[in-house]
Amino acid sequence: AQSVTQLDSQVPVFEEAPVELRCNYSSSVSVYLFWYVQYPNQGLQLLLKYLSGSTLVKSINGFEAEFNKSQTSFHLRKPSVHISDTAEYFCAVTGNSGNTPLVFGKGTRLSVIA
Amino acid sequence: ETGVTQSPTHLIKTRGQQVTLRCSSQSGHNTVSWYQQALGQGPQFIFQYYREEENGRGNFPPRFSGLQFPNYSSELNVNALELDDSALYLCASSSPGRQETQYFGPGTRLLVL
């Protein structure tokens, strides 16, 4: 079984400042890792994912996350945030051995302040 | 390409009633998963359907049931509604050979009074 811990429930940050949203996972098997974003009153949108290969993965809107197996982490970063990045961010994990469900963290609310 | 769609968007029911939520998967996707997201929480896995059969289930009671149809659309049925069933219900679909990557619909918000 897998579990996910998102260490910060809320992260306020000023516009154009950098941000890091932390995610740690637990699993007895090798994993796939995901970040999803949820804007108010909407569903989840896939932001980026790590399946294999390079441990640094990037999204089209400037976010990146690095898979660190030794620290069991998959932190999300952006060097300069915009007002439009205000949303709830969810880290999720699944085992890579077959049809296992996504296990989500409780989410981090990113609030970008003008 | 059409994304995942869900209906209705909002629903109000009373305790003890039954509800059916519907989901159309993204074009080419044959696996559908359902999640419950309570207020302020992350989504919790309910079950998954693949080729019209249940293919995994989370820690939800039997009054949560589902169906998948030949066109890969799906239904979530909840019987004997309880107040704690109030939540956002999310459907996600994934493609053959890439079942780990799930694409979500906008959700159905259910309020049980």
Coordinates of N, CA and C in Angstrom, one line a residue, chain A residues 4-104:
Chain A
V4 N 0.7 9.2 1.0 CA 1.3 10.5 0.7 C 1.1 11.5 1.8
T5 N 2.1 12.2 2.1 CA 2.0 13.3 3.0 C 2.4 14.6 2.4
Q6 N 1.5 15.5 2.4 CA 1.8 16.9 1.9 C 2.0 17.7 3.2
L7 N 3.2 18.2 3.3 CA 3.6 18.7 4.6 C 3.0 20.1 5.0
D8 N 2.5 20.8 4.0 CA 1.9 22.1 4.2 C 0.5 22.2 3.7
S9 N -0.4 22.5 4.6 CA -1.8 22.6 4.1 C -2.1 23.9 3.3
Q10 N -1.3 25.0 3.7 CA -1.5 26.3 3.0 C -0.1 26.9 2.8
V11 N 0.1 27.5 1.7 CA 1.3 28.2 1.4 C 0.9 29.5 0.7
P12 N 1.1 30.6 1.5 CA 0.9 32.0 0.9 C 2.3 32.5 0.3
V13 N 2.2 33.1 -0.9 CA 3.5 33.6 -1.5 C 3.2 34.8 -2.3
F14 N 4.1 35.7 -2.4 CA 3.9 36.9 -3.2 C 4.1 36.6 -4.6
E15 N 3.4 37.3 -5.5 CA 3.6 37.2 -6.9 C 5.0 37.4 -7.3
E16 N 5.5 36.6 -8.3 CA 6.8 36.6 -8.8 C 7.9 36.0 -7.9
A17 N 7.5 35.5 -6.7 CA 8.4 34.9 -5.8 C 8.4 33.4 -6.1
P18 N 9.5 32.7 -5.7 CA 9.6 31.2 -5.9 C 8.7 30.5 -4.9
V19 N 8.3 29.3 -5.2 CA 7.5 28.5 -4.3 C 7.9 27.0 -4.4
E20 N 7.8 26.3 -3.2 CA 8.0 24.9 -3.2 C 6.9 24.3 -2.4
L21 N 6.2 23.3 -3.0 CA 5.2 22.5 -2.3 C 5.7 21.1 -2.0
R22 N 5.7 20.7 -0.8 CA 6.4 19.5 -0.4 C 5.5 18.3 -0.4
C23 N 6.1 17.2 -0.9 CA 5.3 15.9 -0.9 C 6.3 14.8 -0.6
N24 N 5.9 14.0 0.4 CA 6.6 12.7 0.7 C 5.7 11.6 0.6
Y25 N 6.2 10.4 0.1 CA 5.4 9.3 0.0 C 6.0 8.1 0.7
S26 N 5.2 7.1 0.9 CA 5.6 5.8 1.4 C 5.1 4.7 0.5
S27 N 5.9 3.7 0.2 CA 5.5 2.6 -0.6 C 6.5 1.5 -0.4
S28 N 6.0 0.2 -0.5 CA 6.8 -0.9 -0.4 C 7.3 -1.4 -1.8
V29 N 6.7 -0.8 -2.8 CA 7.1 -1.1 -4.2 C 7.5 0.2 -5.0
S30 N 8.0 0.0 -6.1 CA 8.4 1.1 -7.0 C 7.1 1.9 -7.4
V31 N 7.2 3.2 -7.6 CA 6.1 4.0 -7.8 C 6.1 4.9 -9.0
Y32 N 4.9 5.3 -9.4 CA 4.7 6.4 -10.3 C 4.2 7.6 -9.4
L33 N 4.6 8.8 -9.7 CA 4.2 10.0 -8.9 C 3.6 11.1 -9.8
F34 N 2.6 11.8 -9.2 CA 1.9 12.8 -10.0 C 1.6 14.0 -9.1
W35 N 1.5 15.1 -9.8 CA 1.0 16.3 -9.2 C -0.3 16.7 -10.0
Y36 N -1.4 17.0 -9.3 CA -2.6 17.5 -9.9 C -2.9 18.9 -9.4
V37 N -3.6 19.7 -10.1 CA -4.0 21.0 -9.7 C -5.5 21.1 -9.8
Q38 N -6.1 21.7 -8.8 CA -7.6 21.9 -8.7 C -7.9 23.3 -8.5
Y39 N -8.5 24.0 -9.5 CA -9.0 25.3 -9.4 C -10.4 25.3 -8.7
P40 N -10.8 26.4 -8.1 CA -12.0 26.4 -7.3 C -13.2 25.9 -8.2
N41 N -14.0 25.0 -7.6 CA -15.2 24.4 -8.2 C -14.9 23.7 -9.5
Q42 N -13.7 23.1 -9.6 CA -13.4 22.3 -10.8 C -12.8 21.0 -10.4
G43 N -12.7 20.1 -11.4 CA -12.0 18.8 -11.2 C -10.5 19.0 -11.1
L44 N -9.8 17.8 -11.2 CA -8.4 17.8 -11.1 C -7.8 17.8 -12.5
Q45 N -6.7 18.6 -12.7 CA -6.0 18.7 -13.9 C -4.6 18.1 -13.7
L46 N -4.1 17.2 -14.5 CA -2.8 16.7 -14.4 C -1.8 17.7 -14.7
L47 N -0.9 18.0 -13.8 CA 0.1 19.0 -13.9 C 1.4 18.4 -14.5
L48 N 1.9 17.4 -13.8 CA 3.1 16.6 -14.3 C 3.2 15.3 -13.6
K49 N 4.0 14.4 -14.2 CA 4.1 13.1 -13.7 C 5.5 12.5 -13.8
Y50 N 5.9 11.6 -12.9 CA 7.1 10.9 -13.0 C 6.8 9.4 -13.2
L51 N 7.2 8.8 -14.3 CA 7.0 7.4 -14.5 C 8.3 6.6 -14.5
S52 N 9.3 7.2 -15.2 CA 10.6 6.6 -15.3 C 11.6 7.6 -15.9
G53 N 12.9 7.2 -16.0 CA 13.8 8.1 -16.7 C 14.3 9.3 -15.8
S54 N 14.4 10.4 -16.5 CA 14.9 11.6 -15.8 C 14.1 11.9 -14.5
T55 N 14.8 12.1 -13.4 CA 14.1 12.4 -12.2 C 13.5 13.8 -12.1
L56 N 13.9 14.7 -13.0 CA 13.3 16.0 -13.0 C 12.3 16.1 -14.1
V57 N 11.1 16.4 -13.8 CA 10.0 16.5 -14.8 C 9.4 17.9 -14.7
K58 N 9.0 18.4 -15.9 CA 8.5 19.7 -16.0 C 7.1 19.8 -16.7
S59 N 6.4 20.9 -16.3 CA 5.1 21.1 -16.9 C 5.2 22.2 -17.9
I60 N 4.2 22.4 -18.7 CA 4.3 23.5 -19.7 C 4.1 24.9 -19.1
N61 N 3.7 25.0 -17.9 CA 3.5 26.3 -17.3 C 4.5 26.7 -16.3
G62 N 5.7 26.1 -16.3 CA 6.8 26.5 -15.5 C 7.0 25.8 -14.2
F63 N 6.1 24.8 -13.9 CA 6.3 24.0 -12.7 C 7.3 22.9 -13.0
E64 N 8.0 22.4 -12.0 CA 8.8 21.3 -12.1 C 8.8 20.5 -10.8
A65 N 9.1 19.2 -10.9 CA 9.2 18.4 -9.7 C 10.3 17.4 -9.9
E66 N 11.0 17.1 -8.7 CA 12.1 16.1 -8.8 C 11.8 14.9 -7.9
F67 N 11.9 13.7 -8.5 CA 11.8 12.5 -7.8 C 13.1 12.2 -7.1
N68 N 13.0 12.0 -5.8 CA 14.1 11.7 -5.0 C 13.8 10.4 -4.2
K69 N 14.4 9.3 -4.7 CA 14.0 8.0 -4.2 C 14.6 7.8 -2.8
S70 N 15.8 8.3 -2.5 CA 16.4 8.1 -1.2 C 15.6 8.9 -0.1
Q71 N 15.0 10.0 -0.5 CA 14.3 10.8 0.5 C 12.8 10.6 0.3
T72 N 12.4 9.7 -0.6 CA 11.0 9.4 -0.9 C 10.2 10.7 -1.0
S73 N 10.7 11.6 -1.8 CA 10.0 12.9 -2.0 C 9.8 13.2 -3.5
F74 N 8.8 14.1 -3.7 CA 8.5 14.5 -5.1 C 8.0 16.0 -4.9
H75 N 8.9 16.9 -4.5 CA 8.5 18.3 -4.3 C 8.2 19.0 -5.6
L76 N 7.3 19.9 -5.5 CA 6.9 20.7 -6.7 C 7.4 22.1 -6.5
R77 N 8.0 22.7 -7.6 CA 8.6 24.0 -7.5 C 8.3 24.8 -8.7
K78 N 8.3 26.2 -8.4 CA 8.1 27.1 -9.5 C 9.0 28.3 -9.2
P79 N 9.8 28.8 -10.1 CA 10.8 29.9 -9.7 C 10.1 31.2 -9.6
S80 N 8.9 31.4 -10.2 CA 8.2 32.7 -10.2 C 6.7 32.5 -10.4
V81 N 5.9 32.7 -9.3 CA 4.5 32.4 -9.4 C 3.7 33.5 -9.9
H82 N 2.5 33.2 -10.5 CA 1.6 34.2 -10.9 C 0.3 34.1 -10.1
I83 N -0.5 35.2 -10.2 CA -1.8 35.2 -9.5 C -2.6 34.0 -10.0
S84 N -2.5 33.6 -11.2 CA -3.3 32.5 -11.8 C -2.9 31.2 -11.3
D85 N -1.8 31.1 -10.6 CA -1.4 29.8 -10.0 C -2.1 29.5 -8.7
T86 N -2.9 30.4 -8.2 CA -3.7 30.2 -7.0 C -4.6 29.0 -7.2
A87 N -4.5 28.0 -6.4 CA -5.2 26.8 -6.5 C -4.9 25.8 -5.4
E88 N -5.5 24.6 -5.5 CA -5.2 23.5 -4.6 C -4.3 22.5 -5.4
Y89 N -3.2 22.1 -4.8 CA -2.3 21.2 -5.5 C -2.3 19.8 -4.7
F90 N -2.4 18.8 -5.4 CA -2.5 17.4 -4.9 C -1.3 16.6 -5.4
C91 N -0.6 16.0 -4.5 CA 0.4 15.0 -4.9 C -0.2 13.6 -4.8
A92 N 0.1 12.7 -5.8 CA -0.5 11.4 -5.8 C 0.5 10.3 -6.2
V93 N 0.3 9.1 -5.7 CA 1.2 8.0 -5.9 C 0.5 6.8 -6.3
T94 N 1.1 6.0 -7.1 CA 0.5 4.6 -7.4 C 1.7 3.7 -7.6
G95 N 1.4 2.4 -7.3 CA 2.5 1.4 -7.6 C 2.6 1.2 -9.1
N96 N 3.8 0.8 -9.5 CA 4.1 0.7 -10.9 C 4.0 -0.8 -11.4
S97 N 3.3 -1.6 -10.5 CA 3.3 -3.1 -10.9 C 2.0 -3.5 -11.6
G98 N 1.1 -2.6 -11.7 CA -0.2 -3.0 -12.4 C -1.3 -2.0 -12.0
N99 N -2.5 -2.5 -12.0 CA -3.7 -1.6 -11.8 C -3.8 -1.3 -10.3
T100 N -3.1 -0.4 -9.8 CA -3.3 0.1 -8.4 C -3.8 1.5 -8.5
P101 N -4.7 1.8 -7.5 CA -5.3 3.1 -7.6 C -4.4 4.3 -7.2
L102 N -4.8 5.5 -7.6 CA -4.0 6.7 -7.2 C -4.4 6.9 -5.7
V103 N -3.3 7.2 -4.9 CA -3.5 7.6 -3.5 C -3.0 9.0 -3.4
F104 N -3.9 9.8 -2.9 CA -3.7 11.3 -2.9 C -3.3 11.8 -1.5

